[in-house]
């Protein structure tokens, strides 16, 4: 791991230590994709099961033709996890179309949850 990777890992672990099972992301301005507008996204990571993990793993394998080796650092895996945890039932194509900064904030919350489950 490079120095940057270690710094990112330590920051993610610190956030993971205080992470909760639910998170509501409020978009800075309403996000519209395919005629549907989102003002916020409510995620219930605590509702996910082992079946969800296996289904996400399978989705990445089938749709992207690769194995998610380290899910906690696999953005595609994390965002598919976000889709399954979302109360709004957001789909993958929609979440990856979110504004860059919003996407990163949401991804980081998913990563923090996953890191916390590994601690």
XYZ file of C-alpha atoms in Angstrom:
119
model
C 0.000 0.000 0.000
C 1.216 3.481 -0.758
C 1.230 6.296 1.817
C -1.951 7.688 0.263
C -3.660 4.308 0.509
C -2.697 4.007 4.184
C -4.023 7.507 4.870
C -7.304 6.701 3.118
C -7.584 3.395 4.968
C -7.034 5.042 8.364
C -9.633 7.730 7.580
C -12.128 5.104 6.433
C -11.488 2.984 9.538
C -11.985 6.019 11.806
C -15.293 6.789 10.110
C -16.278 3.116 10.235
C -15.836 3.060 14.002
C -18.681 5.566 14.365
C -20.796 4.451 11.396
C -24.397 3.409 11.870
C -26.545 0.952 9.954
C -28.622 3.724 8.389
C -27.663 6.849 6.498
C -29.684 9.532 4.764
C -27.862 11.418 2.049
C -29.415 14.777 1.201
C -28.415 15.896 -2.285
C -27.031 19.444 -2.445
C -29.549 20.089 -5.189
C -32.219 17.673 -6.418
C -30.738 14.982 -8.667
C -32.802 13.973 -11.695
C -32.195 10.913 -13.842
C -34.606 9.568 -16.459
C -37.432 11.847 -15.307
C -37.157 10.798 -11.657
C -35.917 13.331 -9.113
C -34.178 12.464 -5.856
C -33.815 14.977 -3.039
C -32.394 12.435 -0.647
C -31.418 8.802 -0.498
C -32.081 6.737 2.621
C -29.858 3.705 3.049
C -30.494 0.882 5.501
C -27.284 -1.122 5.420
C -28.425 -3.071 8.479
C -31.188 -4.671 6.421
C -28.710 -6.375 4.109
C -28.070 -10.098 4.459
C -25.529 -12.644 3.322
C -27.818 -13.335 0.379
C -27.455 -9.692 -0.652
C -23.663 -9.957 -0.454
C -23.687 -13.075 -2.618
C -26.117 -11.510 -5.102
C -23.941 -8.400 -5.427
C -20.866 -10.574 -5.943
C -22.735 -12.502 -8.648
C -23.917 -9.259 -10.332
C -20.359 -7.969 -10.612
C -19.181 -11.304 -12.037
C -22.014 -11.575 -14.569
C -22.342 -7.949 -15.659
C -18.718 -6.904 -15.532
C -16.974 -10.218 -16.181
C -14.664 -9.965 -13.192
C -14.364 -11.058 -9.589
C -14.658 -8.379 -6.868
C -11.453 -9.350 -5.031
C -11.683 -6.784 -2.200
C -15.320 -5.610 -2.008
C -14.555 -2.802 0.454
C -12.402 -1.128 -2.234
C -14.533 -2.130 -5.225
C -16.639 0.893 -6.159
C -18.990 -1.136 -8.338
C -19.608 -3.602 -5.495
C -20.187 -0.761 -3.024
C -22.642 1.068 -5.277
C -24.582 -2.127 -5.992
C -24.748 -2.509 -2.210
C -26.124 1.051 -1.988
C -28.858 0.132 -4.478
C -29.933 -2.855 -2.388
C -29.889 -0.795 0.822
C -31.831 2.159 -0.595
C -35.379 2.721 0.597
C -36.019 4.537 -2.700
C -35.064 1.424 -4.703
C -32.562 3.368 -6.787
C -30.971 1.324 -9.560
C -27.309 1.039 -10.503
C -27.520 3.125 -13.691
C -29.138 5.916 -11.694
C -26.682 5.953 -8.797
C -23.642 6.005 -11.090
C -25.157 9.042 -12.850
C -25.210 11.006 -9.568
C -22.973 14.088 -9.343
C -19.351 13.181 -8.631
C -19.110 14.636 -5.108
C -22.464 13.131 -4.090
C -21.449 9.755 -5.537
C -18.211 9.803 -3.541
C -19.968 10.725 -0.289
C -22.473 7.889 -0.716
C -19.744 5.412 -1.680
C -17.728 6.384 1.398
C -20.703 5.650 3.686
C -21.100 2.222 2.101
C -17.371 1.590 2.525
C -17.509 2.658 6.179
C -20.350 0.247 6.849
C -18.528 -2.621 5.162
C -15.302 -1.832 7.028
C -17.181 -1.780 10.317
C -18.548 -5.265 9.655
C -14.970 -6.492 9.199
C -13.613 -4.935 12.410
